[in-house]
mmCIF file of C-alpha atoms and ligand atoms in Angstrom:
data_model
loop_
_atom_site.group_PDB
_atom_site.id
_atom_site.type_symbol
_atom_site.label_atom_id
_atom_site.label_comp_id
_atom_site.label_asym_id
_atom_site.label_seq_id
_atom_site.Cartn_x
_atom_site.Cartn_y
_atom_site.Cartn_z
ATOM 1 C CA UNK B 663 -66.426 160.302 204.768
ATOM 2 C CA UNK B 664 -68.282 163.067 202.915
ATOM 3 C CA UNK B 665 -72.079 163.089 202.927
ATOM 4 C CA UNK B 666 -72.027 162.048 199.280
ATOM 5 C CA UNK B 667 -69.815 159.056 200.080
ATOM 6 C CA UNK B 668 -72.107 157.986 202.939
ATOM 7 C CA UNK B 669 -75.180 158.266 200.681
ATOM 8 C CA UNK B 670 -73.484 156.125 198.024
ATOM 9 C CA UNK B 671 -72.432 153.546 200.599
ATOM 10 C CA UNK B 672 -76.033 153.237 201.842
ATOM 11 C CA UNK B 673 -77.292 152.617 198.298
ATOM 12 C CA UNK B 674 -74.286 150.765 196.811
ATOM 13 C CA UNK B 675 -75.096 148.388 193.915
ATOM 14 C CA UNK B 676 -76.332 145.074 195.312
ATOM 15 C CA UNK B 677 -77.219 146.623 198.679
ATOM 16 C CA UNK B 678 -80.086 148.591 200.206
ATOM 17 C CA UNK B 679 -81.511 149.844 203.469
ATOM 18 C CA UNK B 680 -83.301 147.935 206.214
ATOM 19 C CA UNK B 681 -86.084 150.097 207.683
ATOM 20 C CA UNK B 682 -86.326 148.806 211.257
ATOM 21 C CA UNK B 683 -87.546 152.114 212.671
ATOM 22 C CA UNK B 684 -91.053 151.045 213.665
ATOM 23 C CA UNK B 685 -92.180 153.273 216.530
ATOM 24 C CA UNK B 686 -93.559 151.544 219.636
ATOM 25 C CA UNK B 687 -97.135 151.734 218.285
ATOM 26 C CA UNK B 688 -96.240 150.256 214.893
ATOM 27 C CA UNK B 689 -94.131 147.422 216.286
ATOM 28 C CA UNK B 690 -97.060 146.706 218.635
ATOM 29 C CA UNK B 691 -99.230 146.036 215.560
ATOM 30 C CA UNK B 692 -96.551 143.834 213.984
ATOM 31 C CA UNK B 693 -96.055 141.801 217.190
ATOM 32 C CA UNK B 694 -99.808 141.499 217.736
ATOM 33 C CA UNK B 695 -100.114 139.837 214.323
ATOM 34 C CA UNK B 696 -97.711 137.075 215.493
ATOM 35 C CA UNK B 697 -98.947 136.905 219.105
ATOM 36 C CA UNK B 698 -95.743 138.198 220.630
ATOM 37 C CA UNK B 699 -95.826 140.481 223.658
ATOM 38 C CA UNK B 700 -94.672 144.013 222.821
ATOM 39 C CA UNK B 701 -91.996 144.468 225.499
ATOM 40 C CA UNK B 702 -88.475 145.873 225.195
ATOM 41 C CA UNK B 703 -86.789 142.481 225.589
ATOM 42 C CA UNK B 704 -88.681 141.010 222.622
ATOM 43 C CA UNK B 705 -88.118 144.080 220.463
ATOM 44 C CA UNK B 706 -84.375 143.879 221.158
ATOM 45 C CA UNK B 707 -84.263 140.125 220.544
ATOM 46 C CA UNK B 708 -85.980 140.400 217.152
ATOM 47 C CA UNK B 709 -83.909 143.325 215.972
ATOM 48 C CA UNK B 710 -80.501 142.141 217.148
ATOM 49 C CA UNK B 711 -81.212 138.788 215.467
ATOM 50 C CA UNK B 712 -81.711 140.585 212.142
ATOM 51 C CA UNK B 713 -78.723 142.904 212.619
ATOM 52 C CA UNK B 714 -76.487 139.922 213.367
ATOM 53 C CA UNK B 715 -77.505 138.020 210.205
ATOM 54 C CA UNK B 716 -75.099 136.919 207.515
ATOM 55 C CA UNK B 717 -77.005 139.002 204.947
ATOM 56 C CA UNK B 718 -75.978 142.231 206.628
ATOM 57 C CA UNK B 719 -72.460 142.320 205.211
ATOM 58 C CA UNK B 720 -73.453 141.526 201.623
ATOM 59 C CA UNK B 721 -76.842 143.138 201.084
ATOM 60 C CA UNK B 722 -77.463 145.863 203.666
ATOM 61 C CA UNK B 723 -75.866 149.300 203.286
ATOM 62 C CA UNK B 724 -77.727 151.012 206.125
ATOM 63 C CA UNK B 725 -80.228 150.345 208.914
ATOM 64 C CA UNK B 726 -82.823 152.867 210.097
ATOM 65 C CA UNK B 727 -83.365 152.637 213.855
ATOM 66 C CA UNK B 728 -85.962 153.974 216.276
ATOM 67 C CA UNK B 729 -84.930 156.083 219.296
ATOM 68 C CA UNK B 730 -85.232 153.156 221.724
ATOM 69 C CA UNK B 731 -83.106 150.846 219.546
ATOM 70 C CA UNK B 732 -80.151 153.165 218.949
ATOM 71 C CA UNK B 733 -79.662 153.353 222.739
ATOM 72 C CA UNK B 734 -79.798 149.590 223.333
ATOM 73 C CA UNK B 735 -76.907 147.313 224.139
ATOM 74 C CA UNK B 736 -77.197 143.868 222.575
ATOM 75 C CA UNK B 737 -76.995 140.726 224.677
ATOM 76 C CA UNK B 738 -74.050 139.815 222.407
ATOM 77 C CA UNK B 739 -71.875 142.595 223.839
ATOM 78 C CA UNK B 740 -71.742 145.596 221.474
ATOM 79 C CA UNK B 741 -74.324 148.364 221.304
ATOM 80 C CA UNK B 742 -76.838 148.182 218.434
ATOM 81 C CA UNK B 743 -75.042 150.860 216.335
ATOM 82 C CA UNK B 744 -71.717 149.081 216.947
ATOM 83 C CA UNK B 745 -73.182 145.756 215.806
ATOM 84 C CA UNK B 746 -74.469 147.362 212.591
ATOM 85 C CA UNK B 747 -71.143 149.109 211.861
ATOM 86 C CA UNK B 748 -69.261 145.884 212.574
ATOM 87 C CA UNK B 749 -71.144 144.302 209.685
ATOM 88 C CA UNK B 750 -70.132 147.128 207.376
ATOM 89 C CA UNK B 751 -73.520 148.926 207.274
ATOM 90 C CA UNK B 752 -74.258 152.535 208.256
ATOM 91 C CA UNK B 753 -76.458 153.079 211.353
ATOM 92 C CA UNK B 754 -79.259 155.618 210.872
ATOM 93 C CA UNK B 755 -82.105 157.031 212.947
ATOM 94 C CA UNK B 756 -85.715 158.099 212.390
ATOM 95 C CA UNK B 757 -85.961 161.622 213.814
ATOM 96 C CA UNK B 758 -89.522 162.667 213.016
ATOM 97 C CA UNK B 759 -92.117 162.561 215.768
ATOM 98 C CA UNK B 760 -94.863 161.163 213.579
ATOM 99 C CA UNK B 761 -97.684 162.366 211.347
ATOM 100 C CA UNK B 762 -100.178 164.532 213.294
ATOM 101 C CA UNK B 763 -103.575 166.007 212.207
ATOM 102 C CA UNK B 764 -103.042 169.071 210.041
ATOM 103 C CA UNK B 765 -104.915 172.110 211.423
ATOM 104 C CA UNK B 766 -107.313 173.351 208.752
ATOM 105 C CA UNK B 767 -107.392 169.992 206.948
ATOM 106 C CA UNK B 768 -107.791 167.518 209.763
ATOM 107 C CA UNK B 769 -108.286 164.448 207.540
ATOM 108 C CA UNK B 770 -104.683 164.959 206.462
ATOM 109 C CA UNK B 771 -101.458 164.978 208.423
ATOM 110 C CA UNK B 772 -98.314 166.990 208.806
ATOM 111 C CA UNK B 773 -95.189 165.368 210.185
ATOM 112 C CA UNK B 774 -93.882 166.971 213.360
ATOM 113 C CA UNK B 775 -90.531 166.928 215.165
ATOM 114 C CA UNK B 776 -88.624 170.115 214.281
ATOM 115 C CA UNK B 777 -88.614 171.559 217.817
ATOM 116 C CA UNK B 778 -85.367 170.631 219.570
ATOM 117 C CA UNK B 779 -84.188 168.711 216.509
ATOM 118 C CA UNK B 780 -80.744 170.378 216.401
ATOM 119 C CA UNK B 781 -79.972 169.107 219.928
ATOM 120 C CA UNK B 782 -81.381 165.618 219.270
ATOM 121 C CA UNK B 783 -79.251 165.320 216.128
ATOM 122 C CA UNK B 784 -76.094 166.069 218.082
ATOM 123 C CA UNK B 785 -76.969 163.291 220.515
ATOM 124 C CA UNK B 786 -77.744 160.775 217.734
ATOM 125 C CA UNK B 787 -74.453 161.575 216.010
ATOM 126 C CA UNK B 788 -72.619 160.823 219.268
ATOM 127 C CA UNK B 789 -74.544 157.536 219.542
ATOM 128 C CA UNK B 790 -73.167 156.525 216.105
ATOM 129 C CA UNK B 791 -75.835 157.608 213.584
ATOM 130 C CA UNK B 792 -74.552 158.847 210.223
ATOM 131 C CA UNK B 793 -77.890 159.266 208.472
ATOM 132 C CA UNK B 794 -81.461 160.088 209.462
ATOM 133 C CA UNK B 795 -85.002 159.674 208.189
ATOM 134 C CA UNK B 796 -88.150 161.843 208.172
ATOM 135 C CA UNK B 797 -91.402 160.630 206.606
ATOM 136 C CA UNK B 798 -94.200 162.805 205.211
ATOM 137 C CA UNK B 799 -97.461 160.983 204.447
ATOM 138 C CA UNK B 800 -99.974 161.755 201.685
ATOM 139 C CA UNK B 801 -103.329 160.056 201.196
ATOM 140 C CA UNK B 802 -105.028 160.081 197.789
ATOM 141 C CA UNK B 803 -108.793 160.711 197.548
ATOM 142 C CA UNK B 804 -111.125 162.977 195.513
ATOM 143 C CA UNK B 805 -109.931 166.079 197.369
ATOM 144 C CA UNK B 806 -106.568 164.999 198.756
ATOM 145 C CA UNK B 807 -103.727 165.620 199.019
ATOM 146 C CA UNK B 808 -104.445 169.341 199.386
ATOM 147 C CA UNK B 809 -101.949 172.038 198.402
ATOM 148 C CA UNK B 810 -101.853 172.889 202.117
ATOM 149 C CA UNK B 811 -100.647 169.418 203.034
ATOM 150 C CA UNK B 812 -98.102 169.230 200.211
ATOM 151 C CA UNK B 813 -96.688 172.645 201.055
ATOM 152 C CA UNK B 814 -96.512 172.185 204.833
ATOM 153 C CA UNK B 815 -94.962 168.705 204.648
ATOM 154 C CA UNK B 816 -92.412 169.764 202.009
ATOM 155 C CA UNK B 817 -91.426 172.772 204.089
ATOM 156 C CA UNK B 818 -90.882 170.541 207.149
ATOM 157 C CA UNK B 819 -88.886 167.986 205.109
ATOM 158 C CA UNK B 820 -86.593 170.747 203.867
ATOM 159 C CA UNK B 821 -86.029 172.301 207.312
ATOM 160 C CA UNK B 822 -85.299 168.819 208.648
ATOM 161 C CA UNK B 823 -82.833 168.038 205.840
ATOM 162 C CA UNK B 824 -80.961 171.317 206.299
ATOM 163 C CA UNK B 825 -80.557 170.696 210.045
ATOM 164 C CA UNK B 826 -79.351 167.133 209.424
ATOM 165 C CA UNK B 827 -76.658 168.237 206.988
ATOM 166 C CA UNK B 828 -75.555 170.906 209.450
ATOM 167 C CA UNK B 829 -75.083 168.009 211.942
ATOM 168 C CA UNK B 830 -72.949 166.177 209.332
ATOM 169 C CA UNK B 831 -75.403 163.383 208.586
ATOM 170 C CA UNK B 832 -77.235 162.324 205.412
ATOM 171 C CA UNK B 833 -80.984 163.062 205.443
ATOM 172 C CA UNK B 834 -83.268 160.459 203.904
ATOM 173 C CA UNK B 835 -86.163 162.472 202.521
ATOM 174 C CA UNK B 836 -89.320 160.347 202.510
ATOM 175 C CA UNK B 837 -92.453 161.812 200.915
ATOM 176 C CA UNK B 838 -94.769 158.785 200.912
ATOM 177 C CA UNK B 839 -97.877 158.717 198.739
ATOM 178 C CA UNK B 840 -99.895 155.916 200.347
ATOM 179 C CA UNK B 841 -101.238 152.920 198.428
ATOM 180 C CA UNK B 842 -104.525 153.095 200.410
ATOM 181 C CA UNK B 843 -107.534 153.774 198.196
ATOM 182 C CA UNK B 844 -109.015 152.896 194.832
ATOM 183 C CA UNK B 845 -107.099 155.389 192.651
ATOM 184 C CA UNK B 846 -105.426 154.172 189.470
ATOM 185 C CA UNK B 847 -101.738 154.226 188.580
ATOM 186 C CA UNK B 848 -102.027 157.473 186.587
ATOM 187 C CA UNK B 849 -103.471 159.317 189.577
ATOM 188 C CA UNK B 850 -100.560 158.038 191.650
ATOM 189 C CA UNK B 851 -98.184 159.287 188.937
ATOM 190 C CA UNK B 852 -99.725 162.772 189.048
ATOM 191 C CA UNK B 853 -99.780 163.040 192.857
ATOM 192 C CA UNK B 854 -96.206 161.718 193.145
ATOM 193 C CA UNK B 855 -95.148 164.329 190.559
ATOM 194 C CA UNK B 856 -96.768 167.166 192.555
ATOM 195 C CA UNK B 857 -95.303 165.956 195.837
ATOM 196 C CA UNK B 858 -91.750 165.529 194.463
ATOM 197 C CA UNK B 859 -91.852 168.906 192.727
ATOM 198 C CA UNK B 860 -92.770 170.778 195.857
ATOM 199 C CA UNK B 861 -90.318 168.757 197.916
ATOM 200 C CA UNK B 862 -87.328 169.652 195.683
ATOM 201 C CA UNK B 863 -88.544 173.230 195.420
ATOM 202 C CA UNK B 864 -88.347 173.560 199.229
ATOM 203 C CA UNK B 865 -85.032 171.669 199.475
ATOM 204 C CA UNK B 866 -83.569 174.230 197.081
ATOM 205 C CA UNK B 867 -84.941 177.171 199.074
ATOM 206 C CA UNK B 868 -83.384 175.689 202.222
ATOM 207 C CA UNK B 869 -80.017 175.228 200.452
ATOM 208 C CA UNK B 870 -79.860 171.504 201.006
ATOM 209 C CA UNK B 871 -76.919 169.919 199.170
ATOM 210 C CA UNK B 872 -78.692 167.251 197.139
ATOM 211 C CA UNK B 873 -75.484 165.263 196.638
ATOM 212 C CA UNK B 874 -75.607 164.460 200.354
ATOM 213 C CA UNK B 875 -79.214 163.194 200.446
ATOM 214 C CA UNK B 876 -81.141 159.998 199.692
ATOM 215 C CA UNK B 877 -84.749 160.022 198.437
ATOM 216 C CA UNK B 878 -87.136 157.398 199.799
ATOM 217 C CA UNK B 879 -90.243 157.533 197.599
ATOM 218 C CA UNK B 880 -93.199 155.278 196.873
ATOM 219 C CA UNK B 881 -93.324 153.453 193.567
ATOM 220 C CA UNK B 882 -95.886 154.727 191.056
ATOM 221 C CA UNK B 883 -98.551 152.089 191.563
ATOM 222 C CA UNK B 884 -102.362 151.766 191.669
ATOM 223 C CA UNK B 885 -104.178 151.990 195.022
ATOM 224 C CA UNK B 886 -104.642 148.731 196.925
ATOM 225 C CA UNK B 887 -108.430 148.840 196.240
ATOM 226 C CA UNK B 888 -108.101 149.639 192.518
ATOM 227 C CA UNK B 889 -109.508 146.922 190.264
ATOM 228 C CA UNK B 890 -107.007 147.535 187.431
ATOM 229 C CA UNK B 891 -103.789 145.939 188.573
ATOM 230 C CA UNK B 892 -100.777 147.148 186.630
ATOM 231 C CA UNK B 893 -98.021 144.833 185.443
ATOM 232 C CA UNK B 894 -94.541 145.107 186.957
ATOM 233 C CA UNK B 895 -93.372 146.458 183.576
ATOM 234 C CA UNK B 896 -95.914 149.293 183.680
ATOM 235 C CA UNK B 897 -95.107 150.123 187.309
ATOM 236 C CA UNK B 898 -91.388 150.200 186.470
ATOM 237 C CA UNK B 899 -91.833 152.350 183.371
ATOM 238 C CA UNK B 900 -94.072 154.918 185.053
ATOM 239 C CA UNK B 901 -92.015 155.010 188.252
ATOM 240 C CA UNK B 902 -88.726 155.577 186.460
ATOM 241 C CA UNK B 903 -90.275 158.174 184.167
ATOM 242 C CA UNK B 904 -91.720 160.080 187.137
ATOM 243 C CA UNK B 905 -88.373 160.042 188.977
ATOM 244 C CA UNK B 906 -86.323 161.102 185.960
ATOM 245 C CA UNK B 907 -88.674 164.039 185.349
ATOM 246 C CA UNK B 908 -88.966 165.235 188.956
ATOM 247 C CA UNK B 909 -85.813 164.326 190.891
ATOM 248 C CA UNK B 910 -82.697 166.424 190.210
ATOM 249 C CA UNK B 911 -79.820 164.320 188.884
ATOM 250 C CA UNK B 912 -77.487 165.409 191.742
ATOM 251 C CA UNK B 913 -79.397 163.057 194.080
ATOM 252 C CA UNK B 914 -77.101 159.999 194.306
ATOM 253 C CA UNK B 915 -79.498 157.382 195.642
ATOM 254 C CA UNK B 916 -83.187 156.511 195.540
ATOM 255 C CA UNK B 917 -84.341 153.812 197.982
ATOM 256 C CA UNK B 918 -87.999 152.816 197.733
ATOM 257 C CA UNK B 919 -90.374 152.013 200.577
ATOM 258 C CA UNK B 920 -92.437 148.846 200.095
ATOM 259 C CA UNK B 921 -95.649 150.518 201.297
ATOM 260 C CA UNK B 922 -97.809 147.424 201.771
ATOM 261 C CA UNK B 923 -96.702 145.488 198.676
ATOM 262 C CA UNK B 924 -95.973 141.837 199.403
ATOM 263 C CA UNK B 925 -92.374 140.709 199.754
ATOM 264 C CA UNK B 926 -92.338 139.182 196.273
ATOM 265 C CA UNK B 927 -94.122 142.120 194.610
ATOM 266 C CA UNK B 928 -91.676 144.604 196.095
ATOM 267 C CA UNK B 929 -88.678 142.558 194.879
ATOM 268 C CA UNK B 930 -90.190 142.053 191.443
ATOM 269 C CA UNK B 931 -91.088 145.712 190.917
ATOM 270 C CA UNK B 932 -87.681 146.943 192.104
ATOM 271 C CA UNK B 933 -86.039 144.461 189.754
ATOM 272 C CA UNK B 934 -88.093 145.690 186.766
ATOM 273 C CA UNK B 935 -87.148 149.284 187.564
ATOM 274 C CA UNK B 936 -83.447 148.408 187.649
ATOM 275 C CA UNK B 937 -83.688 146.419 184.421
ATOM 276 C CA UNK B 938 -84.621 149.630 182.595
ATOM 277 C CA UNK B 939 -82.739 152.130 184.771
ATOM 278 C CA UNK B 940 -80.900 154.431 182.367
ATOM 279 C CA UNK B 941 -80.576 157.279 184.897
ATOM 280 C CA UNK B 942 -77.590 158.227 187.049
ATOM 281 C CA UNK B 943 -79.474 157.277 190.241
ATOM 282 C CA UNK B 944 -78.483 154.249 192.337
ATOM 283 C CA UNK B 945 -81.931 152.687 192.720
ATOM 284 C CA UNK B 946 -82.545 150.302 195.590
ATOM 285 C CA UNK B 947 -84.777 149.345 198.547
ATOM 286 C CA UNK B 948 -85.427 150.820 201.967
ATOM 287 C CA UNK B 949 -87.998 148.251 203.006
ATOM 288 C CA UNK B 950 -89.613 147.598 206.360
ATOM 289 C CA UNK B 951 -92.341 145.033 205.698
ATOM 290 C CA UNK B 952 -90.804 144.022 202.355
ATOM 291 C CA UNK B 953 -87.696 142.762 204.176
ATOM 292 C CA UNK B 954 -89.085 141.649 207.510
ATOM 293 C CA UNK B 955 -92.467 139.976 206.968
ATOM 294 C CA UNK B 956 -91.172 136.383 206.653
ATOM 295 C CA UNK B 957 -88.618 136.800 209.445
ATOM 296 C CA UNK B 958 -91.346 138.196 211.681
ATOM 297 C CA UNK B 959 -93.495 135.120 211.004
ATOM 298 C CA UNK B 960 -90.607 132.856 212.023
ATOM 299 C CA UNK B 961 -90.108 134.942 215.170
ATOM 300 C CA UNK B 962 -93.802 134.367 215.967
ATOM 301 C CA UNK B 963 -93.409 130.604 215.574
ATOM 302 C CA UNK B 964 -90.398 130.347 217.885
ATOM 303 C CA UNK B 965 -88.526 133.340 219.284
ATOM 304 C CA UNK B 966 -85.549 131.180 220.218
ATOM 305 C CA UNK B 967 -85.016 129.712 216.750
ATOM 306 C CA UNK B 968 -82.533 132.330 215.585
ATOM 307 C CA UNK B 969 -81.447 130.199 212.653
ATOM 308 C CA UNK B 970 -84.892 130.164 211.042
ATOM 309 C CA UNK B 971 -85.464 133.876 211.674
ATOM 310 C CA UNK B 972 -82.100 134.701 210.094
ATOM 311 C CA UNK B 973 -82.661 132.301 207.215
ATOM 312 C CA UNK B 974 -85.877 134.119 206.289
ATOM 313 C CA UNK B 975 -84.212 137.517 206.555
ATOM 314 C CA UNK B 976 -81.073 136.436 204.646
ATOM 315 C CA UNK B 977 -83.253 135.221 201.814
ATOM 316 C CA UNK B 978 -85.238 138.459 201.436
ATOM 317 C CA UNK B 979 -82.109 140.600 201.724
ATOM 318 C CA UNK B 980 -80.381 138.516 199.053
ATOM 319 C CA UNK B 981 -83.422 138.685 196.724
ATOM 320 C CA UNK B 982 -83.656 142.466 197.079
ATOM 321 C CA UNK B 983 -79.893 142.753 196.617
ATOM 322 C CA UNK B 984 -80.368 141.002 193.260
ATOM 323 C CA UNK B 985 -83.294 143.326 192.424
ATOM 324 C CA UNK B 986 -81.114 146.351 193.072
ATOM 325 C CA UNK B 987 -78.971 145.119 190.167
ATOM 326 C CA UNK B 988 -81.871 143.991 187.945
ATOM 327 C CA UNK B 989 -80.755 140.377 188.382
ATOM 328 C CA UNK B 990 -83.712 138.922 190.330
ATOM 329 C CA UNK B 991 -86.005 136.320 188.759
ATOM 330 C CA UNK B 992 -88.878 134.096 189.877
ATOM 331 C CA UNK B 993 -86.649 131.077 189.216
ATOM 332 C CA UNK B 994 -83.902 132.387 191.524
ATOM 333 C CA UNK B 995 -86.548 133.242 194.131
ATOM 334 C CA UNK B 996 -87.672 129.599 194.173
ATOM 335 C CA UNK B 997 -84.196 128.142 193.850
ATOM 336 C CA UNK B 998 -82.772 130.044 196.817
ATOM 337 C CA UNK B 999 -85.907 129.590 198.929
ATOM 338 C CA UNK B 1000 -85.486 125.842 198.532
HETATM 339 C C1 5MM I 1213 -90.750 150.916 209.587
HETATM 340 O O1 5MM I 1213 -91.866 151.761 209.475
HETATM 341 C C2 5MM I 1213 -91.651 153.172 209.342
HETATM 342 C C3 5MM I 1213 -92.770 153.932 209.990
HETATM 343 O O2 5MM I 1213 -92.745 153.785 211.304
HETATM 344 P P1 5MM I 1213 -93.858 154.553 212.198
HETATM 345 O O3 5MM I 1213 -95.117 154.656 211.399
HETATM 346 O O4 5MM I 1213 -93.973 153.627 213.329
HETATM 347 O O5 5MM I 1213 -93.260 155.852 212.550
HETATM 348 C C4 5MM I 1213 -91.805 153.616 207.894
HETATM 349 O O6 5MM I 1213 -91.471 154.968 207.718
HETATM 350 C C5 5MM I 1213 -90.946 152.794 207.009
HETATM 351 O O7 5MM I 1213 -89.591 153.115 207.223
HETATM 352 C C6 5MM I 1213 -91.307 153.021 205.551
HETATM 353 O O8 5MM I 1213 -92.678 153.243 205.370
HETATM 354 C C7 5MM I 1213 -90.910 151.785 204.817
HETATM 355 O O9 5MM I 1213 -91.569 150.696 205.374
HETATM 356 P P2 5MM I 1213 -92.404 149.762 204.417
HETATM 357 O O10 5MM I 1213 -92.961 148.714 205.333
HETATM 358 O O11 5MM I 1213 -93.450 150.628 203.766
HETATM 359 O O12 5MM I 1213 -91.386 149.239 203.432
#
């Protein structure tokens, strides 16, 4: 398959991406919230339960894994990447080494992980990965994000993407503008514009073939502490407008992060965006919390009750599959939940 074909398969209409690439520290927080011990056995049990769900074949085009997970063998027999491929989805891998304090602007971060990346990519390809992910993080406040942070993170994203294509995999480019803070939706629009502009500027300098990439952006949305809550219609209109103005049309797929929105909010907003999508982009989800929150709760209630964990996951995957076609509704949400 060409990189363009892989990218389109990951974002095919009715499907999206499951972001299950929580690093050990992040999964520790998630497990703590449900009183589950953060040990390898439990991490494997939770993840293989999701990857073996019925929803995988119909609604999931790709799964982003963490380094530990891509090396694991399931208790069902196949390795984790084999299990994912068996269900018709593409296995992928997070390759960044996390957001670290940025020298000279230490309240901000720059994502690290370029050293030795070429060699790590070769290994991940041999383990079955066909796409990768790298996340840059931007916080909004009076003075941030600084030009320094936008430039250094965009440069790293572009060097990462070029190396990934050289290794014959599709890079997911994730410049995340966080929802933390009290900024309004228009500030988010402006910052997302600046971040996307610089990102595509650097990708061009580094000769990245945009047809073989997927963008994973935030939606244009007010900060979580902002008093003016925008409607789903406004979020959809401003998000689509921002993407059409700042993302080159060669990019085949755009898969949003959920970024702290609730499960329902993230389905509803994605649905509104697809209802008015008149661009050439396949627009879908690449959710972590937006797909896993209910399943995680069930896992906390009883780790052995695979049926309930899978039921919760199947439901969210199906709802987001509908949203990726603009066919979700509150009525269907209730009907299928029942
Ligand atoms: C799954 O979480 C990913 C971050 O992991 P670490 O912080 O542990 O490295 C994250 O990049 C995720 O893929 C995206 O933010 C999407 O997740 P949400 O929960 O925002 O949809």
